[in-house]
XYZ file of C-alpha atoms in Angstrom:
125
model
C 72.981 4.019 -32.966
C 69.550 2.846 -31.914
C 67.051 5.573 -31.169
C 63.481 5.257 -29.974
C 61.296 8.335 -30.079
C 57.867 8.390 -28.490
C 55.067 10.761 -29.420
C 51.326 11.118 -29.027
C 51.064 11.822 -25.333
C 48.874 14.583 -23.997
C 46.080 15.496 -21.648
C 42.643 13.957 -21.943
C 39.586 13.561 -19.796
C 38.590 10.307 -18.204
C 37.078 8.004 -20.816
C 39.085 9.535 -23.624
C 41.576 7.947 -26.005
C 45.139 8.489 -27.118
C 47.448 6.737 -29.523
C 51.118 6.651 -28.676
C 53.739 6.092 -31.356
C 57.311 4.900 -31.060
C 59.570 5.475 -34.025
C 62.627 3.242 -34.141
C 65.780 4.238 -35.970
C 69.225 2.799 -36.355
C 68.455 -0.875 -36.152
C 66.771 -3.671 -37.984
C 66.038 -6.585 -35.730
C 65.542 -9.984 -37.265
C 63.815 -10.976 -34.055
C 62.635 -8.496 -31.481
C 60.297 -7.584 -28.722
C 58.870 -4.093 -28.361
C 57.051 -2.851 -25.321
C 55.441 0.079 -23.602
C 56.159 0.820 -19.978
C 54.901 3.607 -17.771
C 55.955 5.296 -14.599
C 53.842 7.544 -12.446
C 55.379 9.945 -9.912
C 56.433 8.093 -6.797
C 55.725 4.705 -8.329
C 57.831 2.013 -9.914
C 57.981 1.560 -13.653
C 55.483 -1.013 -14.845
C 54.997 -2.865 -18.080
C 51.880 -2.070 -20.068
C 52.059 -4.116 -23.268
C 54.587 -5.903 -25.443
C 54.680 -7.339 -28.934
C 57.152 -9.661 -30.615
C 58.110 -9.918 -34.248
C 55.685 -12.785 -34.905
C 52.811 -10.655 -33.661
C 52.231 -12.254 -30.271
C 51.332 -9.781 -27.570
C 51.072 -9.558 -23.813
C 49.252 -7.015 -21.686
C 49.283 -5.983 -18.086
C 45.960 -6.675 -16.379
C 45.372 -2.924 -16.148
C 45.679 -2.624 -19.932
C 43.624 -5.594 -21.055
C 40.485 -4.738 -23.045
C 41.464 -1.056 -23.104
C 44.882 -0.823 -24.744
C 46.140 -2.323 -28.000
C 49.773 -2.616 -29.052
C 50.538 -2.891 -32.758
C 53.433 -2.501 -35.143
C 54.258 -1.539 -38.659
C 56.285 -3.994 -40.684
C 59.104 -3.732 -41.560
C 59.648 -2.585 -38.020
C 59.879 1.126 -37.772
C 56.935 2.145 -35.607
C 55.119 0.630 -32.685
C 51.807 1.976 -31.456
C 49.832 1.871 -28.260
C 46.166 2.642 -28.748
C 44.650 3.565 -25.408
C 40.910 3.817 -24.867
C 38.666 4.328 -21.839
C 41.493 6.148 -20.130
C 41.356 6.577 -16.376
C 43.122 9.027 -14.056
C 45.258 6.145 -12.808
C 46.676 5.809 -16.329
C 48.448 9.120 -15.806
C 52.174 8.492 -16.190
C 55.208 8.943 -18.370
C 55.038 6.287 -21.053
C 58.230 4.771 -22.410
C 58.899 2.673 -25.466
C 61.471 -0.105 -25.157
C 63.111 -2.555 -27.545
C 64.924 -5.843 -27.193
C 66.676 -7.501 -30.123
C 67.198 -10.853 -28.503
C 66.457 -13.813 -30.789
C 63.801 -16.106 -29.442
C 62.530 -13.638 -26.882
C 58.843 -14.053 -26.140
C 56.607 -11.111 -25.362
C 57.601 -9.953 -21.920
C 56.974 -7.100 -19.517
C 60.261 -7.690 -17.715
C 62.000 -4.336 -18.094
C 65.401 -5.904 -17.406
C 65.315 -7.700 -20.736
C 65.054 -4.517 -22.805
C 68.207 -2.985 -24.230
C 66.911 0.264 -25.659
C 64.616 2.922 -24.247
C 63.024 6.100 -25.452
C 62.807 9.357 -23.522
C 59.113 9.013 -22.784
C 55.900 10.853 -23.515
C 53.579 12.181 -20.819
C 49.982 11.032 -20.569
C 47.695 12.901 -18.194
C 44.102 11.832 -17.614
C 41.830 14.128 -15.664
C 38.648 13.093 -13.901
């Protein structure tokens, strides 16, 4: 059974940093894509960053130059380093995994098979 468990969320002031972690258990993908999504109250879920097994990454415009997605190999943990946080970054952050061979880094949530429960990030001004 695949399980994704996020951690590292919390409350910070504007300009601060947080590092989110996603521990993956129960699966070893030969080819995969891992991503972070977020959802703020009253808003749709949006992709933040994704990374594939060959190391290629993709970022939402809002995350570029501020957030960095990385992974530990063999795959067991994916990280999202967030810097220069803004109040608009406040959301529940979710880790997601897709074990589809040949999948390129994508922020299309419909392509992800597995999801974590989320970790809350709150940024105050």
